[in-house]
Amino acid sequence: MSACKTNIACRLRIHYNTDMLADDIPANEHYILSGTRRLRCGFTTGTCAALASQAAAYTALTGHTPKKVTVRTPKGWLVHAEPVPESAPTASSKSAPPLAARCGIQKDAGDDPDITDGCIVYATVKLFPALKSSGPLTVRIDGGEGVGRVTKPGLDQAPGNAAINSVPRSMITQAVQRVLEDFSFSGSAEVIIDVPEGKALAERTFNPMLGITGGISILGTSGVVEPMSEAALIETIDAELRIRAAESPEGSCKPLIITPGNYGEAFIAQEGSNHGSDADGLEKALRILQKIPTVKCSNFIGEAIDRACVYGFTHLLLIGHAGKFVKLAGGIMNTHSHTADCRMEIITAHAALSGAERTTLTAIMDAATVDAALEILDAASEKARNCSARASDSGAAGACATGSTAPCPAESVSATERAAAGATASAVMERIIKAAEAHISRRALPDVKTGCIMFTNVRGLLGMSDETKTILTYLKNNIRP
């Protein structure tokens, strides 16, 4: 953390009422390409807080709100903003009350669909002159109205602290100290960040799930918002993983379920409650799912595995809808369709290795969903079994399941159709799950046990490997009630 702060201190430069850096391109004039679209960048709530703090400190010392404030973010880009004045400074007296002012900065998220876009982040700065002319400048930071409060361990800030992350805190500190140094102020400063709309906005964020109450978080590691950026979502996944790790009891058994989203959670709830007290074997083991902490990772399977290993989880169970998880069999760890969509290619390849006929493989390649592909496999397998049985019963020629009307010797039909009959949906999914587990295992650390369970909403549980069954049995016997 100290290295991070040092980096910010080196790269952060704050100015007010100046155009000396006008040759630089401001963050909200940067653009990135997303497909064929040109999207404008913006800046974070952390940058807003730093700019507002700078403006408030300047106002508290001079009695005048600056027309413009500028910050060079940790990413190296500038941000210019016009402060929203809130109150005049309090004049000093013999008892030396603090000089104080409040200014705000309106959030500009560029073309990113950020729910905080347009809200105003305020900073109230109170200055306490030192009794002596020398001494270090100190800055204390806290959150006010609309800024969340941390209630669970494992996040960037300890429980009880305002949800103002480390990088924004460093940016705020640097902003205020720079102003005070420019005016040769000696003493300390108290900074309170508030967001009047924050409490309402927080209901539309992950904060309630993460145990952050009362408002939004003041965030940002680069200081800028890049439209459609994956970084913010990955940061949220990382935060939830840290919470789950902090909540897990110490010991050699620290399991975790990783699932993309709501379908996975619903499957876990259903499988964990479907089996009565007389269940045994695998069914009884599946009941343990509800006792294992679960983290939703959206499409970022690989990122979630990486971070789960870093945070010390010993057993990882990946549970997901086959519509996404089939891709894992191809080593694809970001399952968004814009990144890769080779579900039918993977199913077709494993169906071919299982013995499916060419007409069946062609139909699978044309299928729109995994469920449709599995229906094709089962229908073709059933047709092959019937054809083989008729040929065996009659001892005569039969029609092949390929659709050919040419007669075939009974023994030839039997050999061909036996392979096709074995290419059932369950057989193909067994191959796919084993391939997916191999890729998951390679992504995780060597001493982390990994397993994979796939399902669809239509068919329910599709299957799991023997390794997964072993993990479930181990967890059933080792997780404390």
PDB file of N, CA and C in Angstrom, residues 108-156:
ATOM      1  N   ASP A 108     -18.415  13.205 -14.078  1.00  0.00           N
ATOM      2  CA  ASP A 108     -18.561  13.029 -15.517  1.00  0.00           C
ATOM      3  C   ASP A 108     -17.988  11.662 -15.870  1.00  0.00           C
ATOM      4  N   ALA A 109     -18.863  10.716 -16.127  1.00  0.00           N
ATOM      5  CA  ALA A 109     -18.430   9.348 -16.443  1.00  0.00           C
ATOM      6  C   ALA A 109     -18.204   9.137 -17.927  1.00  0.00           C
ATOM      7  N   GLY A 110     -18.235  10.218 -18.722  1.00  0.00           N
ATOM      8  CA  GLY A 110     -18.072  10.058 -20.160  1.00  0.00           C
ATOM      9  C   GLY A 110     -19.219   9.252 -20.736  1.00  0.00           C
ATOM     10  N   ASP A 111     -18.905   8.318 -21.604  1.00  0.00           N
ATOM     11  CA  ASP A 111     -19.934   7.479 -22.229  1.00  0.00           C
ATOM     12  C   ASP A 111     -20.112   6.142 -21.522  1.00  0.00           C
ATOM     13  N   ASP A 112     -19.576   6.031 -20.303  1.00  0.00           N
ATOM     14  CA  ASP A 112     -19.759   4.806 -19.537  1.00  0.00           C
ATOM     15  C   ASP A 112     -21.128   4.834 -18.848  1.00  0.00           C
ATOM     16  N   PRO A 113     -21.867   3.712 -18.840  1.00  0.00           N
ATOM     17  CA  PRO A 113     -23.186   3.690 -18.182  1.00  0.00           C
ATOM     18  C   PRO A 113     -23.048   3.597 -16.667  1.00  0.00           C
ATOM     19  N   ASP A 114     -22.446   4.590 -16.070  1.00  0.00           N
ATOM     20  CA  ASP A 114     -22.155   4.626 -14.632  1.00  0.00           C
ATOM     21  C   ASP A 114     -23.323   5.294 -13.912  1.00  0.00           C
ATOM     22  N   ILE A 115     -23.863   4.639 -12.890  1.00  0.00           N
ATOM     23  CA  ILE A 115     -25.034   5.197 -12.204  1.00  0.00           C
ATOM     24  C   ILE A 115     -24.701   6.471 -11.441  1.00  0.00           C
ATOM     25  N   THR A 116     -23.421   6.721 -11.151  1.00  0.00           N
ATOM     26  CA  THR A 116     -23.048   7.936 -10.429  1.00  0.00           C
ATOM     27  C   THR A 116     -22.815   9.114 -11.366  1.00  0.00           C
ATOM     28  N   ASP A 117     -22.958   8.902 -12.672  1.00  0.00           N
ATOM     29  CA  ASP A 117     -22.738   9.989 -13.630  1.00  0.00           C
ATOM     30  C   ASP A 117     -23.686  11.145 -13.329  1.00  0.00           C
ATOM     31  N   GLY A 118     -23.128  12.346 -13.222  1.00  0.00           N
ATOM     32  CA  GLY A 118     -23.936  13.537 -12.992  1.00  0.00           C
ATOM     33  C   GLY A 118     -24.146  13.896 -11.532  1.00  0.00           C
ATOM     34  N   CYS A 119     -23.863  12.973 -10.612  1.00  0.00           N
ATOM     35  CA  CYS A 119     -24.040  13.307  -9.196  1.00  0.00           C
ATOM     36  C   CYS A 119     -22.910  14.246  -8.757  1.00  0.00           C
ATOM     37  N   ILE A 120     -23.115  14.949  -7.652  1.00  0.00           N
ATOM     38  CA  ILE A 120     -22.107  15.888  -7.155  1.00  0.00           C
ATOM     39  C   ILE A 120     -21.455  15.318  -5.909  1.00  0.00           C
ATOM     40  N   VAL A 121     -20.138  15.256  -5.951  1.00  0.00           N
ATOM     41  CA  VAL A 121     -19.350  14.816  -4.796  1.00  0.00           C
ATOM     42  C   VAL A 121     -18.823  16.067  -4.102  1.00  0.00           C
ATOM     43  N   TYR A 122     -19.194  16.246  -2.850  1.00  0.00           N
ATOM     44  CA  TYR A 122     -18.796  17.434  -2.087  1.00  0.00           C
ATOM     45  C   TYR A 122     -17.659  17.099  -1.129  1.00  0.00           C
ATOM     46  N   ALA A 123     -16.869  18.108  -0.844  1.00  0.00           N
ATOM     47  CA  ALA A 123     -15.841  18.021   0.192  1.00  0.00           C
ATOM     48  C   ALA A 123     -15.958  19.240   1.093  1.00  0.00           C
ATOM     49  N   THR A 124     -16.017  18.997   2.386  1.00  0.00           N
ATOM     50  CA  THR A 124     -15.939  20.075   3.377  1.00  0.00           C
ATOM     51  C   THR A 124     -14.557  20.008   4.014  1.00  0.00           C
ATOM     52  N   VAL A 125     -13.823  21.102   3.915  1.00  0.00           N
ATOM     53  CA  VAL A 125     -12.471  21.158   4.466  1.00  0.00           C
ATOM     54  C   VAL A 125     -12.454  22.150   5.631  1.00  0.00           C
ATOM     55  N   LYS A 126     -12.035  21.659   6.777  1.00  0.00           N
ATOM     56  CA  LYS A 126     -11.838  22.508   7.958  1.00  0.00           C
ATOM     57  C   LYS A 126     -10.340  22.568   8.260  1.00  0.00           C
ATOM     58  N   LEU A 127      -9.837  23.775   8.443  1.00  0.00           N
ATOM     59  CA  LEU A 127      -8.409  23.970   8.678  1.00  0.00           C
ATOM     60  C   LEU A 127      -8.167  24.388  10.122  1.00  0.00           C
ATOM     61  N   PHE A 128      -7.179  23.779  10.741  1.00  0.00           N
ATOM     62  CA  PHE A 128      -6.825  24.073  12.128  1.00  0.00           C
ATOM     63  C   PHE A 128      -5.374  24.562  12.157  1.00  0.00           C
ATOM     64  N   PRO A 129      -5.175  25.890  12.266  1.00  0.00           N
ATOM     65  CA  PRO A 129      -3.793  26.413  12.279  1.00  0.00           C
ATOM     66  C   PRO A 129      -3.007  25.860  13.458  1.00  0.00           C
ATOM     67  N   ALA A 130      -1.720  25.609  13.198  1.00  0.00           N
ATOM     68  CA  ALA A 130      -0.845  25.095  14.251  1.00  0.00           C
ATOM     69  C   ALA A 130      -0.459  26.220  15.202  1.00  0.00           C
ATOM     70  N   LEU A 131      -0.214  25.862  16.464  1.00  0.00           N
ATOM     71  CA  LEU A 131       0.221  26.848  17.441  1.00  0.00           C
ATOM     72  C   LEU A 131       1.640  27.294  17.142  1.00  0.00           C
ATOM     73  N   LYS A 132       2.431  26.395  16.541  1.00  0.00           N
ATOM     74  CA  LYS A 132       3.794  26.732  16.152  1.00  0.00           C
ATOM     75  C   LYS A 132       3.845  26.859  14.632  1.00  0.00           C
ATOM     76  N   SER A 133       4.850  27.598  14.176  1.00  0.00           N
ATOM     77  CA  SER A 133       4.933  27.890  12.748  1.00  0.00           C
ATOM     78  C   SER A 133       5.427  26.709  11.922  1.00  0.00           C
ATOM     79  N   SER A 134       5.973  25.706  12.558  1.00  0.00           N
ATOM     80  CA  SER A 134       6.493  24.567  11.810  1.00  0.00           C
ATOM     81  C   SER A 134       5.811  23.284  12.259  1.00  0.00           C
ATOM     82  N   GLY A 135       5.996  22.266  11.509  1.00  0.00           N
ATOM     83  CA  GLY A 135       5.401  20.977  11.834  1.00  0.00           C
ATOM     84  C   GLY A 135       4.765  20.367  10.606  1.00  0.00           C
ATOM     85  N   PRO A 136       4.581  19.066  10.592  1.00  0.00           N
ATOM     86  CA  PRO A 136       4.018  18.395   9.412  1.00  0.00           C
ATOM     87  C   PRO A 136       2.547  18.738   9.222  1.00  0.00           C
ATOM     88  N   LEU A 137       2.164  18.825   7.961  1.00  0.00           N
ATOM     89  CA  LEU A 137       0.752  19.004   7.632  1.00  0.00           C
ATOM     90  C   LEU A 137       0.049  17.661   7.727  1.00  0.00           C
ATOM     91  N   THR A 138      -1.046  17.589   8.441  1.00  0.00           N
ATOM     92  CA  THR A 138      -1.802  16.343   8.560  1.00  0.00           C
ATOM     93  C   THR A 138      -3.203  16.536   8.004  1.00  0.00           C
ATOM     94  N   VAL A 139      -3.694  15.497   7.354  1.00  0.00           N
ATOM     95  CA  VAL A 139      -5.022  15.537   6.750  1.00  0.00           C
ATOM     96  C   VAL A 139      -5.807  14.330   7.235  1.00  0.00           C
ATOM     97  N   ARG A 140      -6.949  14.585   7.860  1.00  0.00           N
ATOM     98  CA  ARG A 140      -7.843  13.514   8.308  1.00  0.00           C
ATOM     99  C   ARG A 140      -9.045  13.463   7.362  1.00  0.00           C
ATOM    100  N   ILE A 141      -9.435  12.261   6.969  1.00  0.00           N
ATOM    101  CA  ILE A 141     -10.492  12.092   5.962  1.00  0.00           C
ATOM    102  C   ILE A 141     -11.586  11.196   6.516  1.00  0.00           C
ATOM    103  N   ASP A 142     -12.825  11.593   6.293  1.00  0.00           N
ATOM    104  CA  ASP A 142     -13.960  10.757   6.690  1.00  0.00           C
ATOM    105  C   ASP A 142     -15.095  10.974   5.701  1.00  0.00           C
ATOM    106  N   GLY A 143     -16.101  10.140   5.806  1.00  0.00           N
ATOM    107  CA  GLY A 143     -17.259  10.244   4.933  1.00  0.00           C
ATOM    108  C   GLY A 143     -18.459  10.823   5.655  1.00  0.00           C
ATOM    109  N   GLY A 144     -19.247  11.558   4.928  1.00  0.00           N
ATOM    110  CA  GLY A 144     -20.471  12.123   5.468  1.00  0.00           C
ATOM    111  C   GLY A 144     -21.692  11.510   4.817  1.00  0.00           C
ATOM    112  N   GLU A 145     -22.721  12.310   4.629  1.00  0.00           N
ATOM    113  CA  GLU A 145     -23.989  11.845   4.066  1.00  0.00           C
ATOM    114  C   GLU A 145     -23.770  11.235   2.678  1.00  0.00           C
ATOM    115  N   GLY A 146     -24.353  10.065   2.470  1.00  0.00           N
ATOM    116  CA  GLY A 146     -24.322   9.435   1.158  1.00  0.00           C
ATOM    117  C   GLY A 146     -23.049   8.697   0.823  1.00  0.00           C
ATOM    118  N   VAL A 147     -22.088   8.674   1.752  1.00  0.00           N
ATOM    119  CA  VAL A 147     -20.874   7.877   1.572  1.00  0.00           C
ATOM    120  C   VAL A 147     -20.999   6.647   2.455  1.00  0.00           C
ATOM    121  N   GLY A 148     -20.823   5.477   1.880  1.00  0.00           N
ATOM    122  CA  GLY A 148     -21.046   4.234   2.609  1.00  0.00           C
ATOM    123  C   GLY A 148     -20.082   4.032   3.765  1.00  0.00           C
ATOM    124  N   ARG A 149     -20.493   3.142   4.657  1.00  0.00           N
ATOM    125  CA  ARG A 149     -19.676   2.774   5.812  1.00  0.00           C
ATOM    126  C   ARG A 149     -19.436   1.267   5.745  1.00  0.00           C
ATOM    127  N   VAL A 150     -18.180   0.848   5.893  1.00  0.00           N
ATOM    128  CA  VAL A 150     -17.801  -0.555   5.789  1.00  0.00           C
ATOM    129  C   VAL A 150     -18.213  -1.309   7.046  1.00  0.00           C
ATOM    130  N   THR A 151     -18.848  -2.474   6.877  1.00  0.00           N
ATOM    131  CA  THR A 151     -19.280  -3.264   8.030  1.00  0.00           C
ATOM    132  C   THR A 151     -18.660  -4.658   8.063  1.00  0.00           C
ATOM    133  N   LYS A 152     -17.991  -5.063   6.969  1.00  0.00           N
ATOM    134  CA  LYS A 152     -17.418  -6.413   6.928  1.00  0.00           C
ATOM    135  C   LYS A 152     -15.911  -6.341   6.677  1.00  0.00           C
ATOM    136  N   PRO A 153     -15.151  -7.289   7.234  1.00  0.00           N
ATOM    137  CA  PRO A 153     -13.715  -7.324   6.951  1.00  0.00           C
ATOM    138  C   PRO A 153     -13.439  -7.809   5.540  1.00  0.00           C
ATOM    139  N   GLY A 154     -12.240  -7.495   5.062  1.00  0.00           N
ATOM    140  CA  GLY A 154     -11.822  -7.993   3.763  1.00  0.00           C
ATOM    141  C   GLY A 154     -11.846  -6.963   2.652  1.00  0.00           C
ATOM    142  N   LEU A 155     -12.444  -5.789   2.903  1.00  0.00           N
ATOM    143  CA  LEU A 155     -12.482  -4.748   1.890  1.00  0.00           C
ATOM    144  C   LEU A 155     -11.247  -3.855   1.989  1.00  0.00           C
ATOM    145  N   ASP A 156     -11.170  -2.862   1.109  1.00  0.00           N
ATOM    146  CA  ASP A 156     -10.025  -1.956   1.097  1.00  0.00           C
ATOM    147  C   ASP A 156      -9.889  -1.217   2.427  1.00  0.00           C
TER     148      ASP A 156
END
